[in-house]
PDB file of C-alpha atoms in Angstrom:
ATOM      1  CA  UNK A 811       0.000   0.000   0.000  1.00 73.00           C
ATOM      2  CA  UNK A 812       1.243   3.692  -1.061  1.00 78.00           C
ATOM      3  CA  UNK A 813      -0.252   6.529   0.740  1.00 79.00           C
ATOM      4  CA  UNK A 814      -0.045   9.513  -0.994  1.00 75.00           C
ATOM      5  CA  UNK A 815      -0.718  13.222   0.666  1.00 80.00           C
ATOM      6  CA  UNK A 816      -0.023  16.113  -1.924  1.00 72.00           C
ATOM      7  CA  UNK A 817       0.216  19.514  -1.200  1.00 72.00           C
ATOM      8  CA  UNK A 818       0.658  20.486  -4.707  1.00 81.00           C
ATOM      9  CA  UNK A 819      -0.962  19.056  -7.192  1.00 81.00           C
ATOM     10  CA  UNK A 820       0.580  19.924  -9.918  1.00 83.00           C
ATOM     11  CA  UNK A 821       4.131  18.804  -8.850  1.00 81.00           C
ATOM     12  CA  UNK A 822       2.510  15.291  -9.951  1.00 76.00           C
ATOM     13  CA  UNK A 823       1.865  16.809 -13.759  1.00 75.00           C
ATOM     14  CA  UNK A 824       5.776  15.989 -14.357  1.00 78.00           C
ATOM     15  CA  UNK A 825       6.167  12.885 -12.175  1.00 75.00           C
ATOM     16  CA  UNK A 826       2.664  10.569 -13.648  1.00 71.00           C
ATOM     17  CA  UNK A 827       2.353   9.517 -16.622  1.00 67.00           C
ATOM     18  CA  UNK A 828       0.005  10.584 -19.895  1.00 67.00           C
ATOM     19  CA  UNK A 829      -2.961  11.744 -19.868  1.00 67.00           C
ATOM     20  CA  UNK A 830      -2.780  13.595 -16.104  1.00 72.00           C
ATOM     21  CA  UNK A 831      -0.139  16.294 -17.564  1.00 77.00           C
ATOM     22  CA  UNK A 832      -2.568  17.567 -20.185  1.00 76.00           C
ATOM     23  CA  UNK A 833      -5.020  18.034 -17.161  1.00 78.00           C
ATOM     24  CA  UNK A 834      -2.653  20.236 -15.635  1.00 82.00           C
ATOM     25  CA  UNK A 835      -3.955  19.629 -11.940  1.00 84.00           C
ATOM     26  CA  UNK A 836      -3.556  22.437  -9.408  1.00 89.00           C
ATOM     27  CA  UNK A 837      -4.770  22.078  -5.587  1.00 91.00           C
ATOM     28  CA  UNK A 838      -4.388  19.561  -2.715  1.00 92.00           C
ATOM     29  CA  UNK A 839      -5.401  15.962  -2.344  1.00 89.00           C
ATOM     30  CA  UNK A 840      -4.486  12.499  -0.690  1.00 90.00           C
ATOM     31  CA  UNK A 841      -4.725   9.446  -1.897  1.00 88.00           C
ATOM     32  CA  UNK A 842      -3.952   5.492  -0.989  1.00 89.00           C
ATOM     33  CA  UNK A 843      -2.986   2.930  -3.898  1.00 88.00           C
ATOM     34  CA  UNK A 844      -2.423  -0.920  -3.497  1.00 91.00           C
ATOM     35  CA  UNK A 845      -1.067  -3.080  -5.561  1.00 91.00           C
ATOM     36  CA  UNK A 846      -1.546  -6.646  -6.125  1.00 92.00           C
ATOM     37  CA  UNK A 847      -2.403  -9.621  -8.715  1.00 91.00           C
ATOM     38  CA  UNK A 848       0.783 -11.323 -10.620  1.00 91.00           C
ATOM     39  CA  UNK A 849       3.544  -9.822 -13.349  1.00 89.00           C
ATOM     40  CA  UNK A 850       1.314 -10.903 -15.844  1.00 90.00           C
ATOM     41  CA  UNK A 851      -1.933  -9.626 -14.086  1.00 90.00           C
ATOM     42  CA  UNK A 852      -1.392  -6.718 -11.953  1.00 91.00           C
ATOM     43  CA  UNK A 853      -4.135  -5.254 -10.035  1.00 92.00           C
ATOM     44  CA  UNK A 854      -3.930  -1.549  -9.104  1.00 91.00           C
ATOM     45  CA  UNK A 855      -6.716  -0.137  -6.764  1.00 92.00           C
ATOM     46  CA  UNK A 856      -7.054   2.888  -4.091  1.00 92.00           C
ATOM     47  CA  UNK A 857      -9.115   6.086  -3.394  1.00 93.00           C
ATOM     48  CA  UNK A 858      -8.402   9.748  -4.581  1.00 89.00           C
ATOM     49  CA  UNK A 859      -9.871  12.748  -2.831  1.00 93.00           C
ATOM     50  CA  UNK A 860      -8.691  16.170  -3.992  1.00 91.00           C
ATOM     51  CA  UNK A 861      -9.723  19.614  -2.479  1.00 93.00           C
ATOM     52  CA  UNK A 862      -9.428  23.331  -3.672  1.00 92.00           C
ATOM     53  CA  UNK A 863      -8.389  21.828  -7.448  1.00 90.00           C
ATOM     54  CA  UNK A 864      -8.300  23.376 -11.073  1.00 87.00           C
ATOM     55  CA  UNK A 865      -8.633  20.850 -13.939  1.00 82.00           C
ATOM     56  CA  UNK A 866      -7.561  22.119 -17.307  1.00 78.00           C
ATOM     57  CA  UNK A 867      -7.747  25.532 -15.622  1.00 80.00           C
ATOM     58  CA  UNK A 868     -11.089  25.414 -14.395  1.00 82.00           C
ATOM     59  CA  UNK A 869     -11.823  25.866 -10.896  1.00 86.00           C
ATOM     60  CA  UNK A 870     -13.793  23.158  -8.684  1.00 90.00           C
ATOM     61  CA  UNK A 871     -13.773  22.430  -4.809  1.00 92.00           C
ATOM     62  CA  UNK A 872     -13.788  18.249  -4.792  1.00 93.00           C
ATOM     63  CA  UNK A 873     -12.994  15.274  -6.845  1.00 92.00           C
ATOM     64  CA  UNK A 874     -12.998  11.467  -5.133  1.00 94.00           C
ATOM     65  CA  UNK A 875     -13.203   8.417  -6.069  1.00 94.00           C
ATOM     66  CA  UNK A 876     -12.661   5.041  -5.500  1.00 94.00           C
ATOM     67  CA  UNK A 877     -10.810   3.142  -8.439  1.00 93.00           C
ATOM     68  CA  UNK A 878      -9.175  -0.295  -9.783  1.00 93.00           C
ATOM     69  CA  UNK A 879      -6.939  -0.903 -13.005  1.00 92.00           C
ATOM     70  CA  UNK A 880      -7.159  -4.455 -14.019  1.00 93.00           C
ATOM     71  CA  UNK A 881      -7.591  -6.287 -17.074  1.00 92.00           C
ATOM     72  CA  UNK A 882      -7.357  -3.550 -19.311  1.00 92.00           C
ATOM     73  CA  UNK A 883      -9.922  -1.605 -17.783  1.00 93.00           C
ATOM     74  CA  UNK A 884     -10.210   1.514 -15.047  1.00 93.00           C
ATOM     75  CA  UNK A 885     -13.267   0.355 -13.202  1.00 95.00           C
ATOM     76  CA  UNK A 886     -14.627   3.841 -11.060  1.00 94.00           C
ATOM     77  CA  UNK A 887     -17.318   3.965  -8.074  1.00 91.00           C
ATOM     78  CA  UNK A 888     -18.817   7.258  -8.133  1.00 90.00           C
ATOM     79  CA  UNK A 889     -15.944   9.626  -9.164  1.00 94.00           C
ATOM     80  CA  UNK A 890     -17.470  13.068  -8.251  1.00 95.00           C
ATOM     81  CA  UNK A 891     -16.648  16.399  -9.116  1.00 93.00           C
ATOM     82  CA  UNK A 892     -18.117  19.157  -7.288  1.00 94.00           C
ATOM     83  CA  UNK A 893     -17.430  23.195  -8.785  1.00 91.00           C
ATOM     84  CA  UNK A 894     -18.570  26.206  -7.829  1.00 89.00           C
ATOM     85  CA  UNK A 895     -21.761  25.752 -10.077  1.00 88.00           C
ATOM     86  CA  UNK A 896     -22.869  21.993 -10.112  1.00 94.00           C
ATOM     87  CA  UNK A 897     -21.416  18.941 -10.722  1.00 95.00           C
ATOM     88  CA  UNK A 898     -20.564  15.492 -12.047  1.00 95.00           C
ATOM     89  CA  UNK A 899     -20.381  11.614 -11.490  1.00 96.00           C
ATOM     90  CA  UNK A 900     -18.734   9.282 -13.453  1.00 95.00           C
ATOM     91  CA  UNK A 901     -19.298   5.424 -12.599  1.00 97.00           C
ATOM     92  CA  UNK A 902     -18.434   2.333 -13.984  1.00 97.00           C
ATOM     93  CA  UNK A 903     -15.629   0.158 -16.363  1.00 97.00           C
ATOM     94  CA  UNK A 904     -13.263   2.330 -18.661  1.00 94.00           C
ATOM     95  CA  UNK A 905     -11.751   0.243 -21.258  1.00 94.00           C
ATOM     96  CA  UNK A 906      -8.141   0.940 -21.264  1.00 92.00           C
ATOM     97  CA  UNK A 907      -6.978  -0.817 -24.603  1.00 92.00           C
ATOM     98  CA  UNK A 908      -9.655  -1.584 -27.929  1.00 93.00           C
ATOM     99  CA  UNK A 909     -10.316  -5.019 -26.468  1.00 94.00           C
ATOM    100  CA  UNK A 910     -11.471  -4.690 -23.373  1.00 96.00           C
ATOM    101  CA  UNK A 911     -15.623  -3.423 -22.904  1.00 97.00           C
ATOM    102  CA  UNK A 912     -16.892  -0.420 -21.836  1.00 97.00           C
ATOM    103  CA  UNK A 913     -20.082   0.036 -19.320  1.00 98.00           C
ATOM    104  CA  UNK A 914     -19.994   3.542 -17.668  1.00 97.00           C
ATOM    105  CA  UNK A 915     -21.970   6.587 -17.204  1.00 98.00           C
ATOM    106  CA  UNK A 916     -21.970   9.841 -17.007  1.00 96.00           C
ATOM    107  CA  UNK A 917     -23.908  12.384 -15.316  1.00 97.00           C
ATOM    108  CA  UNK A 918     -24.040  16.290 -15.187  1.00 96.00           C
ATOM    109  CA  UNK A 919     -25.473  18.070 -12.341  1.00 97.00           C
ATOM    110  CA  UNK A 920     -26.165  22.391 -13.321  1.00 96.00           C
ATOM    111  CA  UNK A 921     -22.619  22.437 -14.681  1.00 94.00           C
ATOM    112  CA  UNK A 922     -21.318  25.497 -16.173  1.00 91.00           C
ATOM    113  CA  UNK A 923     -21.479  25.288 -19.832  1.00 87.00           C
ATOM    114  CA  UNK A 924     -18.568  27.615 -20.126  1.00 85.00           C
ATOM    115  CA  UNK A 925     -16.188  24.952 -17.984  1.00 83.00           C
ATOM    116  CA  UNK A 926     -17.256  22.555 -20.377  1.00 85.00           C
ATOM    117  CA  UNK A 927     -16.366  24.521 -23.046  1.00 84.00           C
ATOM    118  CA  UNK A 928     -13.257  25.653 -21.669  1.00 81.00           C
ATOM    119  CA  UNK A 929     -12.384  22.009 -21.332  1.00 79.00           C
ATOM    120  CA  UNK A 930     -13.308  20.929 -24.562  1.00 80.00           C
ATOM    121  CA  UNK A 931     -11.092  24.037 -26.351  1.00 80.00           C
ATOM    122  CA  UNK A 932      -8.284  22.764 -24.230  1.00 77.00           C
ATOM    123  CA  UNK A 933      -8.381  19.804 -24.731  1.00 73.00           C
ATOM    124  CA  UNK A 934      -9.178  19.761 -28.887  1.00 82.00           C
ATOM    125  CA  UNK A 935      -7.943  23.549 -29.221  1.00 83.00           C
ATOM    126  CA  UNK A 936     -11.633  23.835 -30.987  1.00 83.00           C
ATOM    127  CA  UNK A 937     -13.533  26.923 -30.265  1.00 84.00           C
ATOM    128  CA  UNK A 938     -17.379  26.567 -30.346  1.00 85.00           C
ATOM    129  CA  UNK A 939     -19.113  30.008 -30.473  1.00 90.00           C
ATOM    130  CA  UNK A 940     -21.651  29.003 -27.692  1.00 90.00           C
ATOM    131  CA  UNK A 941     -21.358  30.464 -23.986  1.00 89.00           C
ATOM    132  CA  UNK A 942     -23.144  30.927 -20.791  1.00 91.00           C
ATOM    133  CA  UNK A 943     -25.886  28.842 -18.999  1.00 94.00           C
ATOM    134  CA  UNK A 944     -26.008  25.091 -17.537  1.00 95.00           C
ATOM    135  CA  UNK A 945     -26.007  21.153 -18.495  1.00 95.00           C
ATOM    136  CA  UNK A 946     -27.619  18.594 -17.304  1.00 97.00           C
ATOM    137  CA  UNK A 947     -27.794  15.029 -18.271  1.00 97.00           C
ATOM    138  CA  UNK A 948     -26.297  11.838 -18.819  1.00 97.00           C
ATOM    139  CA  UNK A 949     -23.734  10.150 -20.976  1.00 96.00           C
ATOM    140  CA  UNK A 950     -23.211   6.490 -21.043  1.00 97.00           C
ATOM    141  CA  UNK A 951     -21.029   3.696 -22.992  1.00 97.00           C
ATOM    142  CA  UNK A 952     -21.073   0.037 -23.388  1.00 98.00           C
ATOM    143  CA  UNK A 953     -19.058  -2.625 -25.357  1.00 97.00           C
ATOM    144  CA  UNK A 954     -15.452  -2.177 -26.519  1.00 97.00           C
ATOM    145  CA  UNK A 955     -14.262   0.984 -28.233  1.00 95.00           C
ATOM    146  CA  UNK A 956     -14.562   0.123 -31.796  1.00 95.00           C
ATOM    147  CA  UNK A 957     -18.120  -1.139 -31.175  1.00 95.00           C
ATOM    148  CA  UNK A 958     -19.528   0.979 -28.449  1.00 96.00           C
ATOM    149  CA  UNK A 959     -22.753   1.766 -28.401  1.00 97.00           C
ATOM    150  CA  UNK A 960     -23.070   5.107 -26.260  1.00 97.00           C
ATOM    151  CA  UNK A 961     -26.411   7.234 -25.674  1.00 97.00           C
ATOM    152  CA  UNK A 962     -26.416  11.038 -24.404  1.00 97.00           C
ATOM    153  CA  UNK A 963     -29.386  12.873 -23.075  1.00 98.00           C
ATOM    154  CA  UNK A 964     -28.255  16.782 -21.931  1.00 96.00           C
ATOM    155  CA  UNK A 965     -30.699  19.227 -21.370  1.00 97.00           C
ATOM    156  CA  UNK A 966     -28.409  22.903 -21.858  1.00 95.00           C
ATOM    157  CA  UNK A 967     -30.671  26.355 -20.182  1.00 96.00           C
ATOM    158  CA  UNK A 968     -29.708  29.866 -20.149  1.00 96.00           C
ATOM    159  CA  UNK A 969     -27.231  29.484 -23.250  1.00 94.00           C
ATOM    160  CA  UNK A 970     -25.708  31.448 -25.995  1.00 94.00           C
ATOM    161  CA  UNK A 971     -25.170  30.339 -29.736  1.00 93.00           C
ATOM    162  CA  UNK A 972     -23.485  33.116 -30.966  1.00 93.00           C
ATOM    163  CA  UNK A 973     -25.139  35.929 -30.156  1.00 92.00           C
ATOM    164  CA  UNK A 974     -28.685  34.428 -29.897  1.00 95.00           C
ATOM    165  CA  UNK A 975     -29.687  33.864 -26.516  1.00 96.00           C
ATOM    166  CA  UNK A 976     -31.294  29.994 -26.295  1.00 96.00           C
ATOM    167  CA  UNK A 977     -33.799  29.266 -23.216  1.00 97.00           C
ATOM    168  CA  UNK A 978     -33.754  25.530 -23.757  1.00 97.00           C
ATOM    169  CA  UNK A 979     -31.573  22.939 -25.648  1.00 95.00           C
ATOM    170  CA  UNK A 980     -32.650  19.218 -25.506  1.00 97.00           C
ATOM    171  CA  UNK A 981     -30.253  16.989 -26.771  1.00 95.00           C
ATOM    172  CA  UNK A 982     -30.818  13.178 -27.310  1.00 97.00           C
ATOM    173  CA  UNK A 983     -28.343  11.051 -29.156  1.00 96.00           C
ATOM    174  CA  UNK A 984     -26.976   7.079 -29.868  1.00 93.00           C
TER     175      UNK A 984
END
């Protein structure tokens, strides 16, 4: 077992490996890891709880989580992220490679569109001209990446596109 307690976040961006540089994490946080299973299959759980974070430059007061990395796959109990203006919950099996199977979820909680934007421009440097407002909904996955069949269902209020104010945005995907 590795305990972990970090003062500063982001003195882990040059010490972990891809992706948790590009989220460029600021704030505090502990966290415990164990390790276990064989060479061949290594089992890597723990718990994370961070406090008084940015992700990606965006501000938010808590993310925990339980976790375990086995078989390919980042199973998650109830990650949550709480910000100043909602939240979200992520819960379930991340494949890790294009074998293993999805089955997670997503859900959004009043989030601030414009941290999801922010996110999304730094992450895919693509700027959308919509601002302003909330999201709520869900997004969920199953099977393995090349196959997965994934549903959304995001309700967006109080939101810009362009310069048009929109009241109400119901989107439904698969």
């Amino acid at each position: 077992t590795v305990s972990l307690k970090a003062a500063d976040l982001s003195a882990l961006n040059e010490l972990l490996p891809p992706p948790v540089p590009l989220l460029a994490l600021t704030g505090q946080g502990d966290g415990n890891v164990q390790f276990s299973g064989t060479t061949e299959h290594p089992v890597v759980s723990g718990t994370l709880a961070l406090r008084n974070l940015t992700v990606l430059g965006a501000a938010a007061s808590r993310l925990a989580s339980d976790f375990r990395i086995a078989a390919e796959t980042l199973a998650i109990n109830a990650a949550k992220l709480e910000t100043p203006s909602g939240g979200a919950e992520l819960s379930g099996v991340l494949a890790l490679d294009d074998q293993a199977t999805n089955e997670w979820q997503l859900r959004l909680r009043d989030l601030s569109n414009d941290l999801l934007l922010g996110w999304a421009y730094r992450l895919s440097k693509a700027e959308l001209p919509i601002g302003g407002g909330t999201l709520n909904g869900k997004l969920a996955c199953k099977g393995p990446w090349r196959h997965a069949e994934t549903t959304a269902e995001f309700v967006a209020t109080a939101l810009r596109i362009g310069e048009e104010p929109v009241a109400r945005l119901e989107v439904r995907a698969t």
